[in-house]
Amino acid sequence: MIKYLLSAGDLTRDQTIEILDIAEGMADVNEREIKKLPTLRGKTVVNLFFEDSTRTRISFELAAKRLSADVINFSAKGSSVSKGESLKDTAQTLEAMGADAVVIRHPASGTANVLAHSNWINGAIVNAGDGTHEHPTQALLDAFTMRKRIHGSNSKGKALDGLKVAIVGDVLHSRVARSNLLLLNTLGAEVHFVAPPTLLPANPSNWKATLHFSLDETLQVEKPDVVMMLRVQAERMNASFFPSEREYARIWGFNADRLKTLKPSAFLMHPGPMNRGLEIDAISADSPQSTVLEQVANGVSVRMAVLYSLLSGERAADVK
Ligand code: NCD
């Protein structure tokens, strides 16, 4: 089994389906009265977070605890040491303390790769979001959510072939968009990016996705099975990418009128945290077609599956 999960592109189709299948088993555990497996007893998982996070950090913490691992939360935000040095020092400290897995989130793209290609750490490494680059476990939990919405309890073994997914909004700054593109391609889905030109990367020609510059037209013409709204990542914007929030909400925001145009079977996703009233309105976010809270719940099962696969891959058959 793999030792690092740095990019959604690291996973083959079979590996992806296997992780999603293991997550199905974990979801069953999460519905039991005693939501705990002894599998990772004696293992230490370190959450190394250099950037703000609510759901991802808590989700990884809960996932590790439900597998009986010891968990250390290290929140390094605000450290005054220069980035390279502080990362090396921190990593070596964690290694000396015997970390079996390090889950890292960092504002700089490529940090998880730096850690994996250094010899500072021997344990498993999971990228929990590096700058605008990737967020592979988010893509896995999104794929899991799609599979479950479509196939219900018959999800095991299934991919997402032919599923039409529209990913809308701030693609430029979104690691969620990048990881979803890779994983959805692997699983056979059709990806459509819908964004103002200012919020698309300058040269996306090597992306296996169709680009659209009108949300209403895309909804009408493409009739997507899934619409994934992206957060407007104001903290990563060092310039003005759209004239005003009001205009953004009007042209690019998902709202009650746009909700009415969706096919009855289609659903609406958002990785959270949501800017309600900007990229998504309250009626849409709280509608039965919204999977926002399902995504959060599924995140725990998927992260349990990832930690399990990285730390005890050979025993993966146990929970299938
Ligand atoms: C995402 C992230 O941090 O990249 N959030 C998350 O992990 N739940 C998306 C976002 O911040 O917009």
Tab-separated table of C-alpha atoms and ligand atoms in Angstrom:
chain	number	residue	atom	x	y	z
A	1	MET	CA	0.000	0.000	0.000
A	2	ILE	CA	1.042	3.613	-0.430
A	3	LYS	CA	3.039	5.432	2.241
A	4	TYR	CA	2.233	9.005	1.244
A	5	LEU	CA	-0.947	10.687	0.107
A	6	LEU	CA	0.333	13.948	-1.349
A	7	SER	CA	-1.832	14.339	-4.433
A	8	ALA	CA	-5.139	12.919	-5.592
A	9	GLY	CA	-3.157	11.985	-8.709
A	10	ASP	CA	-1.036	9.553	-6.657
A	11	LEU	CA	-3.898	7.077	-6.567
A	12	THR	CA	-4.748	4.602	-9.300
A	13	ARG	CA	-8.385	3.876	-10.048
A	14	ASP	CA	-8.199	0.587	-8.126
A	15	GLN	CA	-6.515	2.198	-5.129
A	16	THR	CA	-9.128	4.960	-5.091
A	17	ILE	CA	-12.015	2.510	-5.203
A	18	GLU	CA	-10.360	0.429	-2.494
A	19	ILE	CA	-10.072	3.457	-0.171
A	20	LEU	CA	-13.703	4.390	-0.846
A	21	ASP	CA	-14.760	0.798	-0.122
A	22	ILE	CA	-12.816	0.756	3.136
A	23	ALA	CA	-14.517	4.075	3.994
A	24	GLU	CA	-17.891	2.328	3.537
A	25	GLY	CA	-16.852	-0.104	6.252
A	26	MET	CA	-15.741	2.811	8.412
A	27	ALA	CA	-19.093	4.551	7.878
A	28	ASP	CA	-20.778	1.440	9.323
A	29	VAL	CA	-18.500	1.677	12.367
A	30	ASN	CA	-19.457	5.360	12.703
A	31	GLU	CA	-23.098	4.361	12.997
A	32	ARG	CA	-22.503	1.910	15.829
A	33	GLU	CA	-23.073	2.860	19.437
A	34	ILE	CA	-19.378	2.331	20.141
A	35	LYS	CA	-17.665	4.070	17.256
A	36	LYS	CA	-14.218	2.637	17.724
A	37	LEU	CA	-11.857	0.063	16.224
A	38	PRO	CA	-8.634	-1.102	17.889
A	39	THR	CA	-6.754	-1.165	14.570
A	40	LEU	CA	-4.215	1.609	15.113
A	41	ARG	CA	-3.621	1.022	18.820
A	42	GLY	CA	-0.060	1.996	19.669
A	43	LYS	CA	0.349	4.196	16.577
A	44	THR	CA	0.869	7.946	16.831
A	45	VAL	CA	-0.705	10.364	14.385
A	46	VAL	CA	0.415	14.007	14.413
A	47	ASN	CA	-1.799	16.739	13.011
A	48	LEU	CA	0.644	19.431	11.913
A	49	PHE	CA	-1.415	22.474	11.004
A	50	PHE	CA	0.321	25.668	9.855
A	51	GLU	CA	-2.944	27.138	8.608
A	52	ASP	CA	-6.432	27.668	10.034
A	53	SER	CA	-8.793	24.761	9.847
A	54	THR	CA	-11.937	23.652	11.593
A	55	ARG	CA	-13.373	20.619	9.881
A	56	THR	CA	-10.260	19.072	8.370
A	57	ARG	CA	-8.291	19.093	11.623
A	58	ILE	CA	-11.176	17.857	13.751
A	59	SER	CA	-12.038	15.272	11.120
A	60	PHE	CA	-8.497	13.843	11.083
A	61	GLU	CA	-8.383	13.907	14.875
A	62	LEU	CA	-11.655	12.044	15.180
A	63	ALA	CA	-10.648	9.593	12.457
A	64	ALA	CA	-7.377	8.734	14.218
A	65	LYS	CA	-9.089	8.441	17.606
A	66	ARG	CA	-11.809	6.163	16.244
A	67	LEU	CA	-9.024	3.850	15.095
A	68	SER	CA	-7.502	4.012	18.610
A	69	ALA	CA	-4.319	5.844	17.573
A	70	ASP	CA	-2.702	8.413	19.860
A	71	VAL	CA	-3.177	11.879	18.399
A	72	ILE	CA	-1.073	14.983	18.815
A	73	ASN	CA	-2.398	18.289	17.503
A	74	PHE	CA	0.338	20.719	16.638
A	75	SER	CA	-0.910	24.095	15.571
A	76	ALA	CA	2.078	25.992	14.235
A	77	LYS	CA	0.315	29.054	12.920
A	78	GLY	CA	2.019	32.291	13.811
A	79	SER	CA	5.457	30.739	14.245
A	80	SER	CA	8.108	33.405	13.794
A	81	VAL	CA	10.791	31.053	12.532
A	82	SER	CA	11.398	31.110	8.768
A	83	LYS	CA	9.313	28.518	6.949
A	84	GLY	CA	11.963	26.058	5.729
A	85	GLU	CA	13.778	25.951	9.037
A	86	SER	CA	10.668	25.701	11.122
A	87	LEU	CA	9.354	22.836	9.006
A	88	LYS	CA	12.619	20.915	9.237
A	89	ASP	CA	12.963	21.473	12.970
A	90	THR	CA	9.372	20.545	13.609
A	91	ALA	CA	9.578	17.453	11.428
A	92	GLN	CA	12.739	16.234	13.115
A	93	THR	CA	11.181	16.786	16.528
A	94	LEU	CA	8.152	14.744	15.511
A	95	GLU	CA	10.387	12.013	14.134
A	96	ALA	CA	12.327	11.877	17.397
A	97	MET	CA	9.021	11.431	19.227
A	98	GLY	CA	8.095	8.475	17.045
A	99	ALA	CA	5.265	9.815	14.867
A	100	ASP	CA	3.915	7.041	12.635
A	101	ALA	CA	1.936	9.444	10.460
A	102	VAL	CA	2.038	13.184	9.936
A	103	VAL	CA	-1.022	14.966	8.593
A	104	ILE	CA	0.157	18.332	7.327
A	105	ARG	CA	-1.640	21.508	6.276
A	106	HIS	CA	0.450	24.454	5.156
A	107	PRO	CA	-0.193	27.737	3.332
A	108	ALA	CA	2.699	27.073	0.909
A	109	SER	CA	2.031	24.828	-2.091
A	110	GLY	CA	4.326	21.787	-2.187
A	111	THR	CA	5.048	21.574	1.550
A	112	ALA	CA	3.778	18.016	1.897
A	113	ASN	CA	6.020	16.999	-1.018
A	114	VAL	CA	9.020	18.687	0.613
A	115	LEU	CA	8.367	16.699	3.769
A	116	ALA	CA	7.940	13.439	1.864
A	117	HIS	CA	11.128	13.909	-0.159
A	118	SER	CA	13.254	14.948	2.784
A	119	ASN	CA	14.657	12.335	5.089
A	120	TRP	CA	13.370	14.196	8.128
A	121	ILE	CA	10.448	11.848	8.680
A	122	ASN	CA	10.142	8.103	8.208
A	123	GLY	CA	6.434	7.800	8.834
A	124	ALA	CA	3.442	8.137	6.534
A	125	ILE	CA	2.522	11.622	5.292
A	126	VAL	CA	-0.916	12.925	4.389
A	127	ASN	CA	-1.388	16.239	2.624
A	128	ALA	CA	-4.312	17.973	4.347
A	129	GLY	CA	-4.090	21.009	2.073
A	130	ASP	CA	-0.984	22.788	0.769
A	131	GLY	CA	-1.549	26.334	-0.422
A	132	THR	CA	-3.487	26.433	-3.660
A	133	HIS	CA	-2.080	23.070	-4.729
A	134	GLU	CA	-3.953	20.003	-3.434
A	135	HIS	CA	-6.266	18.581	-0.832
A	136	PRO	CA	-6.541	14.888	-1.710
A	137	THR	CA	-8.686	13.734	1.232
A	138	GLN	CA	-11.268	16.391	0.341
A	139	ALA	CA	-11.464	14.938	-3.178
A	140	LEU	CA	-11.818	11.432	-1.726
A	141	LEU	CA	-14.625	12.472	0.602
A	142	ASP	CA	-16.335	14.311	-2.246
A	143	ALA	CA	-16.116	11.209	-4.454
A	144	PHE	CA	-17.413	9.092	-1.576
A	145	THR	CA	-20.347	11.499	-1.130
A	146	MET	CA	-21.180	11.388	-4.852
A	147	ARG	CA	-21.025	7.592	-4.937
A	148	LYS	CA	-23.222	7.291	-1.873
A	149	ARG	CA	-25.834	9.765	-3.189
A	150	ILE	CA	-26.003	7.856	-6.466
A	151	HIS	CA	-25.681	4.223	-5.409
A	152	GLY	CA	-26.713	4.306	-1.725
A	153	SER	CA	-25.850	1.063	0.045
A	154	ASN	CA	-24.749	-0.483	-3.287
A	155	SER	CA	-21.760	1.848	-3.638
A	156	LYS	CA	-18.952	-0.644	-3.063
A	157	GLY	CA	-16.725	-1.309	-6.055
A	158	LYS	CA	-18.265	1.528	-8.047
A	159	ALA	CA	-16.497	4.429	-9.806
A	160	LEU	CA	-18.099	7.614	-11.171
A	161	ASP	CA	-18.033	6.874	-14.895
A	162	GLY	CA	-19.925	9.397	-17.013
A	163	LEU	CA	-20.976	11.551	-14.064
A	164	LYS	CA	-21.107	15.201	-15.093
A	165	VAL	CA	-19.624	17.438	-12.384
A	166	ALA	CA	-19.631	21.247	-12.612
A	167	ILE	CA	-17.078	22.888	-10.291
A	168	VAL	CA	-17.964	26.546	-9.904
A	169	GLY	CA	-16.204	29.689	-8.697
A	170	ASP	CA	-12.716	30.436	-7.431
A	171	VAL	CA	-10.891	27.643	-9.277
A	172	LEU	CA	-7.662	29.673	-9.374
A	173	HIS	CA	-7.072	29.561	-5.614
A	174	SER	CA	-8.728	26.230	-4.920
A	175	ARG	CA	-6.773	23.131	-3.944
A	176	VAL	CA	-10.157	21.410	-3.706
A	177	ALA	CA	-10.753	22.044	-7.433
A	178	ARG	CA	-7.319	20.691	-8.387
A	179	SER	CA	-7.599	17.502	-6.330
A	180	ASN	CA	-11.162	16.927	-7.479
A	181	LEU	CA	-10.128	17.311	-11.114
A	182	LEU	CA	-7.496	14.590	-10.754
A	183	LEU	CA	-9.619	12.172	-8.753
A	184	LEU	CA	-12.747	12.674	-10.844
A	185	ASN	CA	-10.690	12.050	-14.002
A	186	THR	CA	-9.364	8.840	-12.431
A	187	LEU	CA	-12.889	7.703	-11.592
A	188	GLY	CA	-14.200	8.428	-15.099
A	189	ALA	CA	-16.318	11.498	-14.344
A	190	GLU	CA	-16.626	14.441	-16.714
A	191	VAL	CA	-15.346	17.691	-15.181
A	192	HIS	CA	-16.622	21.162	-16.093
A	193	PHE	CA	-15.034	24.252	-14.555
A	194	VAL	CA	-17.307	27.285	-14.436
A	195	ALA	CA	-15.674	30.559	-13.435
A	196	PRO	CA	-14.982	34.138	-14.425
A	197	PRO	CA	-11.785	34.224	-16.540
A	198	THR	CA	-9.991	36.044	-13.715
A	199	LEU	CA	-10.521	33.070	-11.428
A	200	LEU	CA	-9.226	30.389	-13.764
A	201	PRO	CA	-5.498	29.557	-13.996
A	202	ALA	CA	-3.701	31.289	-16.863
A	203	ASN	CA	-2.869	28.150	-18.797
A	204	PRO	CA	-5.290	25.346	-18.017
A	205	SER	CA	-4.875	23.692	-21.455
A	206	ASN	CA	-3.416	20.516	-19.959
A	207	TRP	CA	-6.441	20.081	-17.694
A	208	LYS	CA	-8.875	17.336	-18.576
A	209	ALA	CA	-11.871	19.589	-18.060
A	210	THR	CA	-14.202	21.761	-20.099
A	211	LEU	CA	-14.155	25.472	-19.259
A	212	HIS	CA	-17.289	27.625	-19.109
A	213	PHE	CA	-17.723	31.318	-18.462
A	214	SER	CA	-21.440	31.407	-17.685
A	215	LEU	CA	-23.065	29.568	-14.796
A	216	ASP	CA	-26.626	29.900	-16.070
A	217	GLU	CA	-25.706	28.657	-19.514
A	218	THR	CA	-23.794	25.704	-18.086
A	219	LEU	CA	-26.714	24.723	-15.867
A	220	GLN	CA	-29.089	24.975	-18.795
A	221	VAL	CA	-27.017	23.363	-21.522
A	222	GLU	CA	-24.924	20.807	-19.645
A	223	LYS	CA	-27.520	19.823	-17.014
A	224	PRO	CA	-24.825	18.633	-14.576
A	225	ASP	CA	-25.429	15.741	-12.186
A	226	VAL	CA	-23.375	17.472	-9.525
A	227	VAL	CA	-22.674	21.149	-8.885
A	228	MET	CA	-19.745	21.829	-6.573
A	229	MET	CA	-19.502	25.411	-5.352
A	230	LEU	CA	-16.065	26.668	-4.296
A	231	ARG	CA	-15.412	29.163	-1.549
A	232	VAL	CA	-14.229	32.590	-2.645
A	233	GLN	CA	-10.748	32.391	-1.091
A	234	ALA	CA	-10.343	36.037	-0.146
A	235	GLU	CA	-7.307	35.252	2.031
A	236	ARG	CA	-5.376	34.129	-1.065
A	237	MET	CA	-6.355	37.101	-3.225
A	238	ASN	CA	-3.715	39.780	-3.533
A	239	ALA	CA	-5.621	41.711	-6.182
A	240	SER	CA	-9.166	42.446	-7.186
A	241	PHE	CA	-10.571	39.459	-9.078
A	242	PHE	CA	-14.180	40.663	-9.417
A	243	PRO	CA	-15.841	44.082	-9.171
A	244	SER	CA	-17.953	43.546	-6.053
A	245	GLU	CA	-19.305	40.804	-3.806
A	246	ARG	CA	-22.823	41.729	-4.870
A	247	GLU	CA	-22.010	41.214	-8.487
A	248	TYR	CA	-20.196	37.946	-7.770
A	249	ALA	CA	-23.206	36.610	-5.858
A	250	ARG	CA	-25.553	37.614	-8.675
A	251	ILE	CA	-23.544	36.067	-11.507
A	252	TRP	CA	-21.674	33.218	-9.855
A	253	GLY	CA	-23.503	32.489	-6.624
A	254	PHE	CA	-25.813	29.508	-6.283
A	255	ASN	CA	-29.281	30.608	-5.260
A	256	ALA	CA	-32.902	29.505	-5.027
A	257	ASP	CA	-33.602	30.354	-8.694
A	258	ARG	CA	-30.653	28.318	-9.909
A	259	LEU	CA	-31.641	25.489	-7.565
A	260	LYS	CA	-34.956	25.213	-9.433
A	261	THR	CA	-33.094	24.602	-12.695
A	262	LEU	CA	-31.277	21.505	-11.383
A	263	LYS	CA	-32.446	18.038	-12.388
A	264	PRO	CA	-34.358	16.469	-9.457
A	265	SER	CA	-31.597	13.869	-9.041
A	266	ALA	CA	-28.781	16.447	-9.114
A	267	PHE	CA	-27.114	17.637	-5.938
A	268	LEU	CA	-25.150	20.583	-4.671
A	269	MET	CA	-21.808	20.310	-2.888
A	270	HIS	CA	-19.550	22.720	-0.994
A	271	PRO	CA	-16.386	21.773	0.900
A	272	GLY	CA	-16.965	24.363	3.616
A	273	PRO	CA	-16.482	26.803	5.154
A	274	MET	CA	-19.266	28.520	3.207
A	275	ASN	CA	-19.545	32.239	2.571
A	276	ARG	CA	-23.324	32.286	2.807
A	277	GLY	CA	-24.745	34.982	0.570
A	278	LEU	CA	-21.635	35.058	-1.623
A	279	GLU	CA	-21.009	31.798	-3.488
A	280	ILE	CA	-24.098	30.076	-2.079
A	281	ASP	CA	-27.318	31.339	-0.516
A	282	ALA	CA	-29.007	29.934	2.574
A	283	ILE	CA	-31.927	28.328	0.737
A	284	SER	CA	-29.585	26.324	-1.488
A	285	ALA	CA	-27.127	25.470	1.286
A	286	ASP	CA	-29.894	24.144	3.530
A	287	SER	CA	-31.927	22.428	0.805
A	288	PRO	CA	-32.350	18.634	0.579
A	289	GLN	CA	-30.201	18.753	-2.556
A	290	SER	CA	-27.266	20.129	-0.571
A	291	THR	CA	-24.708	17.556	0.623
A	292	VAL	CA	-22.710	19.961	2.801
A	293	LEU	CA	-23.245	18.101	6.076
A	294	GLU	CA	-23.007	14.680	4.431
A	295	GLN	CA	-19.579	15.738	3.179
A	296	VAL	CA	-18.507	16.585	6.730
A	297	ALA	CA	-19.763	13.259	8.105
A	298	ASN	CA	-18.225	11.298	5.224
A	299	GLY	CA	-14.931	13.104	5.791
A	300	VAL	CA	-14.401	11.208	9.040
A	301	SER	CA	-15.029	7.799	7.409
A	302	VAL	CA	-12.784	8.608	4.454
A	303	ARG	CA	-9.944	9.850	6.668
A	304	MET	CA	-10.245	6.713	8.796
A	305	ALA	CA	-9.874	4.724	5.562
A	306	VAL	CA	-6.831	6.756	4.510
A	307	LEU	CA	-5.049	6.431	7.867
A	308	TYR	CA	-5.928	2.754	7.970
A	309	SER	CA	-4.592	2.176	4.463
A	310	LEU	CA	-1.370	4.067	5.141
A	311	LEU	CA	-0.672	2.564	8.534
A	312	SER	CA	-2.009	-0.956	8.249
A	313	GLY	CA	-2.653	-1.484	4.557
A	314	GLU	CA	-2.054	-5.196	4.630
A	315	ARG	CA	-4.977	-5.630	7.000
A	316	ALA	CA	-7.379	-3.631	4.807
A	317	ALA	CA	-9.548	-6.680	4.104
A	318	ASP	CA	-10.735	-6.789	7.758
A	319	VAL	CA	-13.268	-4.005	7.486
A	320	LYS	CA	-14.430	-4.449	3.919
B	1	NCD	C1	-11.168	23.624	1.986
B	1	NCD	C2	-9.699	23.978	2.149
B	1	NCD	O1	-9.240	24.243	3.235
B	1	NCD	O2	-9.044	23.951	1.129
B	1	NCD	N1	-11.835	23.449	3.175
B	1	NCD	C3	-11.778	22.267	3.821
B	1	NCD	O3	-10.772	21.614	3.882
B	1	NCD	N2	-12.919	21.849	4.374
B	1	NCD	C4	-11.863	24.584	1.117
B	1	NCD	C5	-11.844	26.012	1.493
B	1	NCD	O4	-11.170	26.428	2.430
B	1	NCD	O5	-12.527	26.750	0.801
